Structure formats: C-alpha cells, structure tokens
mmCIF file of N, CA and C in Angstrom:
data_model
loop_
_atom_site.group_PDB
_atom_site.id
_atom_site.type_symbol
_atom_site.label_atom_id
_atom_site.label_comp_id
_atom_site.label_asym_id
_atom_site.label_seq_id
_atom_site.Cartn_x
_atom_site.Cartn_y
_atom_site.Cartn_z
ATOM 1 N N UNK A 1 194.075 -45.389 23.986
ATOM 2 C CA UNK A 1 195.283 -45.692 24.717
ATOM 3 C C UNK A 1 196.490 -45.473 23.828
ATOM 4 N N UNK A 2 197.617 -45.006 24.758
ATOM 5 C CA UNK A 2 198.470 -44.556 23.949
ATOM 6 C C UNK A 2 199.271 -46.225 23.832
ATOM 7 N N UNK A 3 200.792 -46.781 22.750
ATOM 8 C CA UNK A 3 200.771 -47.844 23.059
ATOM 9 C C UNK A 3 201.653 -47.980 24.369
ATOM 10 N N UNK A 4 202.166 -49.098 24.600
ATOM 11 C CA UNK A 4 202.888 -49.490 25.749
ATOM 12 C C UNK A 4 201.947 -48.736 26.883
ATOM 13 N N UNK A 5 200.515 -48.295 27.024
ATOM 14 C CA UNK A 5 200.214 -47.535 28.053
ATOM 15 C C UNK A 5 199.187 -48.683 28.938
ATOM 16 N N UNK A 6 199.053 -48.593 30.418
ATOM 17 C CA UNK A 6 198.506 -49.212 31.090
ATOM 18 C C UNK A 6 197.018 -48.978 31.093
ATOM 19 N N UNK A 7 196.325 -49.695 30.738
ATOM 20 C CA UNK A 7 194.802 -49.619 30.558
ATOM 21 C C UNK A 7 194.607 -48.410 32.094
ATOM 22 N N UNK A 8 194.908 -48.527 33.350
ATOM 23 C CA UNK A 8 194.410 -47.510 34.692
ATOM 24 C C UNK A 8 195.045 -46.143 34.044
ATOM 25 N N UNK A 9 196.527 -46.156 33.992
ATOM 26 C CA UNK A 9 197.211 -45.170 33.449
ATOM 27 C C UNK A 9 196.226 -44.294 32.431
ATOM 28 N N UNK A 10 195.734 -44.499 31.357
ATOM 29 C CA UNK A 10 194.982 -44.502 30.154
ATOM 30 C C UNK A 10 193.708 -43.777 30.383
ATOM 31 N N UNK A 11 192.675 -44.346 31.592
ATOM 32 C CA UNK A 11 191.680 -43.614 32.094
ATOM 33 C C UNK A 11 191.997 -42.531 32.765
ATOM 34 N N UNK A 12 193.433 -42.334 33.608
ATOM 35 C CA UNK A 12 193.296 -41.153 34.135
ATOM 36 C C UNK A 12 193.987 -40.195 33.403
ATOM 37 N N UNK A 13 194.410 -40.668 32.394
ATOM 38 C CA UNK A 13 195.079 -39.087 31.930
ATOM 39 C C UNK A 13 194.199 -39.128 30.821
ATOM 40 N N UNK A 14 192.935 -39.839 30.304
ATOM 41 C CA UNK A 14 191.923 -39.387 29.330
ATOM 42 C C UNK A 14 191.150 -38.306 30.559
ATOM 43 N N UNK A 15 190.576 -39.149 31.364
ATOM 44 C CA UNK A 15 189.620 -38.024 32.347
ATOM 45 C C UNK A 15 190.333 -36.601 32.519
ATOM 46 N N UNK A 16 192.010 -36.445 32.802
ATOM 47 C CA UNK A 16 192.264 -35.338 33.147
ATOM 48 C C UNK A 16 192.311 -34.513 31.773
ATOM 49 N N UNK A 17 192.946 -35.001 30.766
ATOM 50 C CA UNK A 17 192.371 -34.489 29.147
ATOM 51 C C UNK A 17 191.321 -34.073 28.693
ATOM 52 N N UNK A 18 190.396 -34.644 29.163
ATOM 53 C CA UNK A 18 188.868 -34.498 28.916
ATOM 54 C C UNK A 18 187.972 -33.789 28.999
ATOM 55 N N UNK A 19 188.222 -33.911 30.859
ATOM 56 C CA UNK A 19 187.599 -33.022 31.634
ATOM 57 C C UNK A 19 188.477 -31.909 32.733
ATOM 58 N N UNK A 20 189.508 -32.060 32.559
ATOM 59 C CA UNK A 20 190.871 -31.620 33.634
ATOM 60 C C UNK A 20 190.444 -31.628 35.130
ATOM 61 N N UNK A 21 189.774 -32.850 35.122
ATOM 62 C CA UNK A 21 189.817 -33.646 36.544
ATOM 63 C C UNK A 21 190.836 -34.125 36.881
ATOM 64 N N UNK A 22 191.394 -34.509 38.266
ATOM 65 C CA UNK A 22 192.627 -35.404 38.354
ATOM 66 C C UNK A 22 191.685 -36.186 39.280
ATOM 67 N N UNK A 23 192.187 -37.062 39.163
ATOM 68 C CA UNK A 23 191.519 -38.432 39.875
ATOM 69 C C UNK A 23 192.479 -39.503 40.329
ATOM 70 N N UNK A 24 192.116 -40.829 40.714
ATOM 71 C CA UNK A 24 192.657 -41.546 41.182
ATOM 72 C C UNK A 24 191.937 -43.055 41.011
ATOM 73 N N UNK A 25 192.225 -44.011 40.657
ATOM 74 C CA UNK A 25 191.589 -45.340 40.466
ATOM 75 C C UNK A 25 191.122 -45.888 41.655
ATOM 76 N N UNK A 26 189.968 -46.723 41.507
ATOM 77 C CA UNK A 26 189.492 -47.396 42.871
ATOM 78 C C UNK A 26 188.998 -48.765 42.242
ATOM 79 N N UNK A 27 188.759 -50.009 42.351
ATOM 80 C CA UNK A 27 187.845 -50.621 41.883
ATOM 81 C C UNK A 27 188.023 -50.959 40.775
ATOM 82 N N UNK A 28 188.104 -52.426 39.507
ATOM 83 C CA UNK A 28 187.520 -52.254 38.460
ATOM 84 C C UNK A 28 185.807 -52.086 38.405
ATOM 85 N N UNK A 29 185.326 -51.683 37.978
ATOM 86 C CA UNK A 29 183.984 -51.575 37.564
ATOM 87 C C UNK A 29 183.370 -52.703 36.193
ATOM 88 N N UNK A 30 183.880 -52.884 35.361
ATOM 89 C CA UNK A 30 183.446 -53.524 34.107
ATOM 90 C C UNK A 30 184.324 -52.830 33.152
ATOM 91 N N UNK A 31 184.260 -53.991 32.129
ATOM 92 C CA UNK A 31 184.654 -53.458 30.880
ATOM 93 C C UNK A 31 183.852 -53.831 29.803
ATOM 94 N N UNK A 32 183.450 -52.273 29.039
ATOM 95 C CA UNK A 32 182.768 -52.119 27.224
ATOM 96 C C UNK A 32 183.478 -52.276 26.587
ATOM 97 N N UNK A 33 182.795 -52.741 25.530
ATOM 98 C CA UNK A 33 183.292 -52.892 24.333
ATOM 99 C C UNK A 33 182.415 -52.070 23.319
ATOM 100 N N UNK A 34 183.028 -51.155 22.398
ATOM 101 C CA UNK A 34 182.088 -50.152 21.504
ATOM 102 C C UNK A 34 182.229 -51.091 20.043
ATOM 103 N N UNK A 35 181.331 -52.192 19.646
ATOM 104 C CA UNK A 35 181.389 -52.879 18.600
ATOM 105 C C UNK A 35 180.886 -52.359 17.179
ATOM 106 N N UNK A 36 179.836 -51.459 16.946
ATOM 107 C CA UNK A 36 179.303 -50.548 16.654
ATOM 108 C C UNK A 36 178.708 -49.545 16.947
ATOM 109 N N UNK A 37 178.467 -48.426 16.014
ATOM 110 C CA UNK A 37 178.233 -46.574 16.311
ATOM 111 C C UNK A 37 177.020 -46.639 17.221
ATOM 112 N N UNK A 38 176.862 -46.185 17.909
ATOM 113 C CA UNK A 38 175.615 -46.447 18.766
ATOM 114 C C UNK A 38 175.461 -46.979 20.003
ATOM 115 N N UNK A 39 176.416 -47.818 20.229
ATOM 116 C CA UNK A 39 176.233 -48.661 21.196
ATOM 117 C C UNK A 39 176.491 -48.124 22.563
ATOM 118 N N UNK A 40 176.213 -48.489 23.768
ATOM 119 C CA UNK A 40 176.269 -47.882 25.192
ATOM 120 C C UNK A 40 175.812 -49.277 25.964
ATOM 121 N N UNK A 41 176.434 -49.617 26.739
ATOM 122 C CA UNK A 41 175.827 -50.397 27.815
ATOM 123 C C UNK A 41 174.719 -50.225 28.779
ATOM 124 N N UNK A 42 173.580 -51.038 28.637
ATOM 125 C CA UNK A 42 172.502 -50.644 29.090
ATOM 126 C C UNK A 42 172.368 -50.238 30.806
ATOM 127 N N UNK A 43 172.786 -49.436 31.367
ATOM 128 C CA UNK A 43 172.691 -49.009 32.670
ATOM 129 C C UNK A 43 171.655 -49.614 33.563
ATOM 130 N N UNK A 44 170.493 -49.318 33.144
ATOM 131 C CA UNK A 44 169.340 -49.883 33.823
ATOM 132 C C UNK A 44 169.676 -51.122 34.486
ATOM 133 N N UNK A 45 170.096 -52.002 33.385
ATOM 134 C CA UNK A 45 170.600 -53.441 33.685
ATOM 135 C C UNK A 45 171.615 -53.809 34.544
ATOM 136 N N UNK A 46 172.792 -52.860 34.354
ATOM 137 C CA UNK A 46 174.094 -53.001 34.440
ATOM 138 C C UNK A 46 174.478 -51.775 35.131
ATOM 139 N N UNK A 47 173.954 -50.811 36.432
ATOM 140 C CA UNK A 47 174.263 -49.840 36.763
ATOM 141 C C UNK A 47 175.561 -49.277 37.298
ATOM 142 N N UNK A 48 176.167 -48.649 37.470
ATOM 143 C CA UNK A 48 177.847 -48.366 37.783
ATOM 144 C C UNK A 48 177.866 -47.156 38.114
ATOM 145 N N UNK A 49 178.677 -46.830 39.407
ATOM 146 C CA UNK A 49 179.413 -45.765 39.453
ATOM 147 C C UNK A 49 180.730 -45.154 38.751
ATOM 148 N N UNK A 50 180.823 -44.182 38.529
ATOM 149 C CA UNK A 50 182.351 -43.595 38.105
ATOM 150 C C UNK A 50 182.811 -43.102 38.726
ATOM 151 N N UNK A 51 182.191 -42.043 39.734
ATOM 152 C CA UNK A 51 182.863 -41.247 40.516
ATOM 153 C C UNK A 51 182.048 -40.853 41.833
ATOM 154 N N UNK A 52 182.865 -40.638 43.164
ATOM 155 C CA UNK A 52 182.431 -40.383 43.764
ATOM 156 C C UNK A 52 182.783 -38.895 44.409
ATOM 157 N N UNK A 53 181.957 -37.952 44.552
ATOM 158 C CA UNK A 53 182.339 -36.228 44.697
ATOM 159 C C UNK A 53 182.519 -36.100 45.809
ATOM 160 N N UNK A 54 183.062 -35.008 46.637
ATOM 161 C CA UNK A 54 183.080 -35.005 47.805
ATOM 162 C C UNK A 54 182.462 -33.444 47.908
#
C-alpha cells in the first residue's frame, strides 16, 4: 500500500498492476497476515473466492 492509500483502493490498483485486470470491490472476504516466508492461509479450511468471471 501506497501511504495515505485506502486498503479497497490498494487491491485494485495492485490487481490492475499485476495482472492489468480492472475490477471492482464486492464483499470483504478476510484478512492475512504474511508473518513469515512461507506462509499462505490454509484454503481447505478457510476457502474464498476472489473473483467472479463472466
């Protein structure tokens, strides 16, 4: 995040950076935390959408 930037703001202009998707927010979903190298939230457990395609 850039500073003064809005955590929603932040995801969509990383995704369009990223991937040069443009998108639009829906939903919070959860929030990670990357505490150490390695880490990922276990899906299985904790499953989530990101996107939905049309």
């Amino acid at each position: 995040m850039e500073p003064e930037e809005e955590p929603g703001g932040a995801a969509v202009r990383e995704v369009y950076e990223e991937a040069g998707v443009k998108g639009k927010l829906g939903r919070l979903l959860g929030i990670f935390e990357n505490l150490q190298l390695g880490f990922s939230p276990d899906l299985e457990k904790n499953p989530l959408s990101v996107a939905k395609l049309k």
